[in-house]
CSV table of C-alpha atoms in Angstrom, one decimal:
chain,number,residue,atom,x,y,z
A,1,UNK,CA,21.5,-9.8,-37.3
A,2,UNK,CA,24.1,-9.2,-34.5
A,3,UNK,CA,22.4,-6.0,-33.5
A,4,UNK,CA,19.2,-7.9,-32.9
A,5,UNK,CA,20.9,-10.2,-30.4
A,6,UNK,CA,22.3,-7.2,-28.5
A,7,UNK,CA,19.1,-5.0,-28.5
A,8,UNK,CA,16.5,-7.7,-27.9
A,9,UNK,CA,17.7,-8.6,-24.3
A,10,UNK,CA,18.0,-4.9,-23.5
A,11,UNK,CA,14.5,-4.3,-24.8
A,12,UNK,CA,13.1,-7.2,-22.7
A,13,UNK,CA,14.8,-5.9,-19.5
A,14,UNK,CA,13.5,-2.4,-20.2
A,15,UNK,CA,9.9,-3.7,-20.6
A,16,UNK,CA,10.2,-5.6,-17.3
A,17,UNK,CA,11.5,-2.5,-15.5
A,18,UNK,CA,8.7,-0.4,-17.0
A,19,UNK,CA,6.0,-2.9,-15.9
A,20,UNK,CA,7.5,-3.2,-12.4
A,21,UNK,CA,7.5,0.6,-12.1
A,22,UNK,CA,3.9,0.9,-13.2
A,23,UNK,CA,2.8,-1.9,-10.8
A,24,UNK,CA,4.7,-0.4,-7.9
A,25,UNK,CA,3.4,3.1,-8.4
A,26,UNK,CA,-0.3,2.3,-8.7
A,27,UNK,CA,-2.3,2.1,-5.5
A,28,UNK,CA,-6.0,1.4,-5.0
A,29,UNK,CA,-7.8,2.7,-1.9
A,30,UNK,CA,-11.2,1.1,-1.2
A,31,UNK,CA,-14.2,2.9,0.1
A,32,UNK,CA,-13.8,1.8,3.7
A,33,UNK,CA,-10.0,2.6,3.8
A,34,UNK,CA,-7.8,5.6,3.8
A,35,UNK,CA,-4.3,5.7,2.5
A,36,UNK,CA,-1.6,7.5,4.5
A,37,UNK,CA,1.3,8.5,2.3
A,38,UNK,CA,4.8,8.7,3.7
A,39,UNK,CA,7.5,10.5,1.6
A,40,UNK,CA,11.0,9.6,2.7
A,41,UNK,CA,9.6,8.5,6.1
A,42,UNK,CA,7.5,11.6,6.9
A,43,UNK,CA,3.8,11.9,6.5
A,44,UNK,CA,3.0,13.6,3.2
A,45,UNK,CA,-0.8,13.4,3.4
A,46,UNK,CA,-3.9,11.2,3.5
A,47,UNK,CA,-5.9,10.1,0.6
A,48,UNK,CA,-9.6,9.0,0.4
A,49,UNK,CA,-11.0,6.2,-1.8
A,50,UNK,CA,-9.8,6.0,-5.4
A,51,UNK,CA,-6.9,5.2,-7.6
A,52,UNK,CA,-3.6,7.0,-6.8
A,53,UNK,CA,-0.1,7.2,-8.3
A,54,UNK,CA,2.9,7.2,-5.9
A,55,UNK,CA,6.6,7.4,-6.6
A,56,UNK,CA,8.2,4.0,-5.9
A,57,UNK,CA,11.0,3.9,-3.4
A,58,UNK,CA,10.4,7.5,-2.4
A,59,UNK,CA,6.7,7.2,-1.4
A,60,UNK,CA,5.1,4.5,0.7
A,61,UNK,CA,1.3,4.2,1.2
A,62,UNK,CA,-0.1,2.5,4.3
A,63,UNK,CA,-3.8,1.5,4.2
A,64,UNK,CA,-5.8,2.1,7.3
A,65,UNK,CA,-9.1,0.2,7.7
A,66,UNK,CA,-12.0,2.4,9.0
A,67,UNK,CA,-14.5,-0.3,9.5
A,68,UNK,CA,-15.9,-0.9,13.0
A,69,UNK,CA,-14.6,-4.2,14.5
A,70,UNK,CA,-16.8,-5.8,17.1
A,71,UNK,CA,-15.5,-8.5,19.4
A,72,UNK,CA,-17.6,-10.7,21.8
A,73,UNK,CA,-16.0,-10.7,25.2
A,74,UNK,CA,-17.1,-13.5,27.5
A,75,UNK,CA,-18.5,-12.6,30.8
A,76,UNK,CA,-16.2,-12.8,33.8
A,77,UNK,CA,-16.8,-13.0,37.6
A,78,UNK,CA,-14.9,-10.6,39.8
A,79,UNK,CA,-14.8,-10.0,43.5
A,80,UNK,CA,-14.9,-6.4,44.5
A,81,UNK,CA,-13.4,-4.8,47.6
A,82,UNK,CA,-16.7,-4.4,49.3
A,83,UNK,CA,-18.0,-7.8,48.2
């Protein structure tokens, strides 16, 4: 019975660490995005759309949006040098 009280908290912590590791290592890149992978601060490569595994703490993935962004710019009046 005493072994149960010592192994159960350790088992719970191990499960939480495993779930955190799985959540931190799974990355999803959408069709209109690209993922740039940095390994220890240096560019390691670029990934297209899909599901990717990275190494937590060592790798970092930055998502870049490739969609065209259009902005309406209001018209402005300007005086030129030659009027």
